[in-house]
Amino acid sequence: MFRSGFELGDLDWVPWSEPGRAGVEHHVLWAPDESEGEDSVGLLLRFPPGAHGDFHEHLGHELMLVLDGVLDHSDGISYVKGDLVVEGPGTEHQMSSRTGCTVLAIRTRPAAARTPQKPVRPVGVTAAP
């Protein structure tokens, strides 16, 4: 249970419909407030088996904490429950999950869709154990 009193299973999950994304669902914890000049966003992301995000570049920092399952990074690393991933500005990647996972994602600034300029691990492929 989270401090605010909710369980992951009790949340309203919304499909993230955006080019390059397939199957990812999200729950917004907080959203950017342009009137206050605030760019950050806090999300819970759910990747059912085979789901993937788009390939993108971070314009600020991103923190991802794997809450359950396996999160597969396009650089070839797979992260499991309890792993913390911190991406810096300029980082380009795509996240997926062959087995399914739930992730806490916090971005200090938005991300921008990109096209990979070098080979990346195919979506849905988990690193060897």
Backbone as numpy.savetxt, mean C-alpha at the origin, in Angstrom:
# Nx Ny Nz CAx CAy CAz Cx Cy Cz
-7.73 -5.27 18.60 -8.58 -4.09 18.60 -7.68 -2.85 18.60
-8.10 -1.84 17.88 -7.37 -0.59 17.82 -7.86 0.34 18.93
-7.04 1.32 19.30 -7.37 2.25 20.37 -8.74 2.91 20.16
-9.07 3.22 18.93 -10.34 3.87 18.66 -11.52 2.90 18.78
-11.24 1.64 19.05 -12.31 0.69 19.32 -12.80 -0.11 18.15
-12.10 -0.09 17.00 -12.60 -0.86 15.87 -11.74 -2.09 15.62
-12.35 -3.06 15.01 -11.67 -4.27 14.58 -11.56 -4.20 13.06
-10.51 -4.75 12.48 -10.34 -4.72 11.02 -11.55 -5.30 10.30
-12.12 -6.34 10.86 -13.27 -6.98 10.22 -14.54 -6.15 10.24
-14.58 -5.12 11.10 -15.78 -4.29 11.22 -15.76 -3.07 10.30
-14.68 -2.84 9.59 -14.53 -1.64 8.78 -15.26 -1.73 7.45
-15.63 -0.58 6.93 -16.16 -0.50 5.58 -14.98 -0.40 4.63
-14.81 -1.40 3.78 -13.72 -1.42 2.82 -14.27 -0.97 1.47
-13.54 -0.09 0.81 -13.96 0.48 -0.47 -12.98 0.05 -1.55
-13.47 -0.46 -2.69 -12.55 -0.81 -3.78 -11.78 0.44 -4.24
-10.47 0.28 -4.46 -9.64 1.38 -4.94 -9.60 1.28 -6.46
-10.50 1.99 -7.10 -10.61 1.96 -8.55 -9.76 3.06 -9.14
-8.66 2.67 -9.76 -7.71 3.60 -10.35 -6.90 2.83 -11.38
-6.53 3.45 -12.49 -5.74 2.72 -13.49 -4.50 2.07 -12.87
-4.27 0.82 -13.25 -3.11 0.08 -12.76 -3.33 -0.67 -11.47
-4.46 -0.46 -10.82 -4.77 -1.17 -9.58 -5.79 -2.27 -9.87
-5.66 -3.38 -9.16 -6.61 -4.48 -9.33 -6.86 -5.14 -7.99
-8.08 -5.05 -7.50 -8.49 -5.78 -6.32 -8.19 -5.14 -4.99
-7.42 -4.06 -4.95 -7.05 -3.44 -3.67 -8.26 -2.71 -3.10
-8.47 -2.88 -1.79 -9.53 -2.18 -1.08 -8.89 -1.29 -0.02
-9.56 -0.21 0.36 -8.98 0.69 1.36 -10.03 1.21 2.33
-9.54 1.64 3.47 -10.34 2.33 4.47 -9.53 3.56 4.88
-10.11 4.74 4.70 -9.41 5.98 4.99 -9.44 6.26 6.50
-8.26 6.43 7.09 -8.15 6.84 8.49 -8.18 8.36 8.59
-7.45 9.01 7.68 -7.54 10.46 7.49 -7.13 10.77 6.08
-7.67 11.87 5.56 -7.41 12.25 4.18 -6.79 13.65 4.15
-6.13 14.00 3.05 -5.55 15.34 2.93 -6.61 16.42 3.10
-6.23 17.51 3.74 -7.12 18.66 3.92 -6.48 19.85 3.22
-6.86 20.04 1.95 -6.24 21.09 1.13 -6.43 22.47 1.75
-7.55 22.70 2.44 -7.79 24.01 3.03 -6.79 24.33 4.14
-6.20 23.29 4.71 -5.20 23.45 5.76 -3.78 23.24 5.23
-3.65 22.98 3.92 -2.34 22.71 3.34 -1.77 21.37 3.75
-2.63 20.45 4.14 -2.22 19.13 4.61 -2.24 18.13 3.46
-1.10 17.47 3.19 -0.99 16.50 2.10 -1.03 15.05 2.58
-0.87 14.81 3.88 -0.71 13.43 4.34 -2.03 12.67 4.29
-1.88 11.36 4.21 -3.04 10.47 4.21 -2.68 9.22 5.01
-3.65 8.71 5.75 -3.49 7.46 6.48 -4.55 6.49 6.00
-4.11 5.32 5.57 -5.01 4.33 4.99 -4.75 2.95 5.57
-5.79 2.16 5.65 -5.64 0.73 5.79 -5.91 0.17 4.41
-5.02 -0.70 3.94 -5.15 -1.30 2.62 -5.33 -2.80 2.77
-6.24 -3.33 2.00 -6.46 -4.78 1.99 -6.21 -5.28 0.58
-5.28 -6.21 0.47 -4.93 -6.85 -0.80 -5.44 -8.29 -0.75
-6.58 -8.60 -1.35 -6.96 -10.01 -1.46 -5.91 -10.75 -2.30
-5.85 -12.07 -2.25 -4.87 -12.79 -3.05 -4.91 -12.36 -4.52
-3.75 -12.02 -5.07 -3.62 -11.61 -6.46 -3.82 -10.13 -6.72
-4.21 -9.37 -5.70 -4.42 -7.93 -5.87 -3.08 -7.20 -6.02
-3.13 -6.04 -6.69 -1.92 -5.22 -6.81 -2.26 -3.76 -6.98
-1.33 -2.92 -6.53 -1.44 -1.48 -6.75 -0.84 -1.13 -8.08
-0.78 0.16 -8.36 -0.17 0.64 -9.59 1.33 0.86 -9.36
2.08 1.00 -10.44 3.50 1.36 -10.34 3.52 2.88 -10.20
4.19 3.37 -9.14 4.14 4.81 -8.86 5.44 5.30 -8.22
5.58 6.62 -8.21 6.71 7.30 -7.56 6.17 8.07 -6.36
6.90 8.01 -5.26 6.51 8.76 -4.07 7.07 10.16 -4.12
6.19 11.14 -3.89 6.59 12.54 -3.86 6.96 12.97 -2.44
6.72 12.11 -1.49 7.09 12.29 -0.09 7.42 10.93 0.49
7.44 10.81 1.80 7.71 9.53 2.45 6.45 8.69 2.53
6.64 7.37 2.53 5.55 6.44 2.78 6.02 5.41 3.79
5.17 5.12 4.75 5.42 4.09 5.74 4.35 3.03 5.55
4.75 1.77 5.47 3.81 0.66 5.35 4.14 -0.37 6.44
3.15 -0.69 7.26 3.29 -1.70 8.29 2.37 -2.86 7.92
2.95 -4.04 7.73 2.17 -5.22 7.36 1.47 -5.74 8.62
0.13 -5.73 8.60 -0.66 -6.18 9.75 -0.96 -7.67 9.70
-1.08 -8.21 8.48 -1.24 -9.66 8.32 -0.93 -10.02 6.87
-0.64 -11.29 6.65 -0.37 -11.78 5.30 1.02 -11.44 4.80
1.17 -11.45 3.46 2.46 -11.20 2.81 2.28 -10.10 1.76
3.08 -9.05 1.87 3.09 -7.94 0.92 4.32 -8.09 0.03
4.10 -8.15 -1.27 5.18 -8.37 -2.23 5.56 -7.05 -2.90
6.84 -6.71 -2.83 7.38 -5.46 -3.39 7.99 -5.75 -4.75
7.84 -4.83 -5.69 8.37 -5.04 -7.05 9.89 -5.12 -7.10
10.58 -4.77 -6.01 12.04 -4.89 -6.01 12.51 -6.31 -5.67
11.53 -7.20 -5.38 11.88 -8.60 -5.14 11.79 -9.04 -3.69
11.46 -8.14 -2.78 11.37 -8.48 -1.36 9.90 -8.71 -1.00
9.65 -9.72 -0.16 8.32 -9.96 0.38 8.35 -9.66 1.87
7.33 -8.95 2.34 7.25 -8.54 3.75 6.10 -9.27 4.42
6.29 -9.62 5.69 5.29 -10.37 6.45 4.83 -9.56 7.66
3.82 -10.10 8.36 3.24 -9.44 9.53 4.33 -8.88 10.44
4.19 -7.60 10.76 5.14 -6.94 11.64 6.26 -6.21 10.92
6.45 -6.48 9.64 7.50 -5.78 8.89 7.08 -4.35 8.60
8.05 -3.45 8.72 7.85 -2.03 8.45 8.66 -1.65 7.23
8.00 -1.03 6.25 8.64 -0.60 5.01 8.55 0.92 4.98
9.69 1.59 4.79 9.69 3.05 4.67 10.29 3.39 3.32
9.50 4.08 2.50 9.94 4.50 1.16 10.18 6.01 1.21
11.29 6.47 0.63 11.60 7.88 0.60 11.11 8.56 -0.66
11.13 9.89 -0.69 10.75 10.63 -1.89 11.59 10.15 -3.08
10.94 10.01 -4.23 11.62 9.56 -5.44 11.61 8.06 -5.62
11.20 7.31 -4.60 11.12 5.85 -4.70 10.02 5.46 -5.66
10.30 4.51 -6.53 9.30 3.97 -7.46 9.11 2.49 -7.17
7.85 2.07 -7.14 7.57 0.66 -6.87 6.12 0.31 -7.19
5.86 -0.99 -7.09 4.51 -1.52 -7.18 4.39 -2.58 -6.10
3.27 -2.56 -5.40 3.04 -3.54 -4.35 1.93 -4.49 -4.79
2.05 -5.74 -4.36 1.05 -6.75 -4.67 1.04 -7.77 -3.54
0.12 -8.71 -3.62 0.11 -9.81 -2.67 -0.44 -11.05 -3.34
0.41 -12.04 -3.45 -0.03 -13.32 -4.02 -0.97 -14.04 -3.08
-0.73 -13.89 -1.76 -1.49 -14.64 -0.76 -2.54 -13.81 -0.04
-2.49 -12.48 -0.18 -3.38 -11.58 0.54 -2.69 -10.96 1.74
-3.06 -9.72 2.07 -2.49 -9.05 3.23 -3.30 -7.80 3.57
-3.05 -7.29 4.78 -3.60 -6.01 5.22 -2.43 -5.15 5.66
-2.45 -3.87 5.27 -1.32 -2.97 5.49 -1.82 -1.63 6.00
-1.11 -1.07 6.97 -1.29 0.33 7.36 -0.35 1.13 6.49
-0.87 2.11 5.75 -0.04 2.94 4.86 -0.23 4.40 5.22
0.88 5.09 5.44 0.86 6.52 5.73 1.77 7.21 4.72
1.22 8.18 4.02 1.98 8.96 3.04 2.02 10.42 3.49
3.22 11.01 3.43 3.33 12.42 3.79 2.93 13.33 2.64
3.04 12.82 1.42 2.62 13.54 0.21 2.07 12.52 -0.76
1.39 12.95 -1.81 0.82 12.00 -2.77 1.89 11.21 -3.54
1.41 10.26 -4.30 2.26 9.50 -5.23 1.77 9.78 -6.64
2.66 9.57 -7.62 2.31 9.82 -9.02 2.55 8.55 -9.83
1.58 8.19 -10.67 1.71 7.01 -11.51 2.92 7.14 -12.43
3.64 6.06 -12.62 4.82 6.04 -13.47 4.83 4.75 -14.29
5.71 4.71 -15.28 5.97 3.51 -16.06 7.37 3.03 -15.68
7.52 1.74 -15.32 8.86 1.25 -14.94 9.87 1.46 -16.06
11.06 1.91 -15.69 12.14 2.13 -16.65 13.15 0.98 -16.62
12.96 0.04 -15.68 13.81 -1.14 -15.59 12.93 -2.33 -15.21
13.41 -3.54 -15.39 12.58 -4.71 -15.05 12.21 -4.73 -13.57
10.98 -5.11 -13.28 10.52 -5.27 -11.90 9.93 -6.66 -11.75
9.85 -7.13 -10.52 9.26 -8.45 -10.27 7.82 -8.44 -10.73
7.37 -9.45 -11.44 5.98 -9.50 -11.89 5.02 -9.48 -10.70
3.88 -8.88 -10.89 2.85 -8.80 -9.86 2.44 -10.21 -9.44
2.25 -10.40 -8.14 1.75 -11.67 -7.62 2.79 -12.74 -7.43
4.06 -12.42 -7.56 5.13 -13.40 -7.35 5.80 -13.11 -6.02
5.76 -14.07 -5.12 6.37 -13.91 -3.80 7.83 -14.37 -3.88
8.69 -13.65 -3.16 10.10 -14.03 -3.09 10.23 -15.43 -2.51
11.27 -16.14 -2.91 11.49 -17.49 -2.40 11.77 -17.43 -0.91
11.29 -18.41 -0.14 11.52 -18.42 1.33 12.97 -18.61 1.66
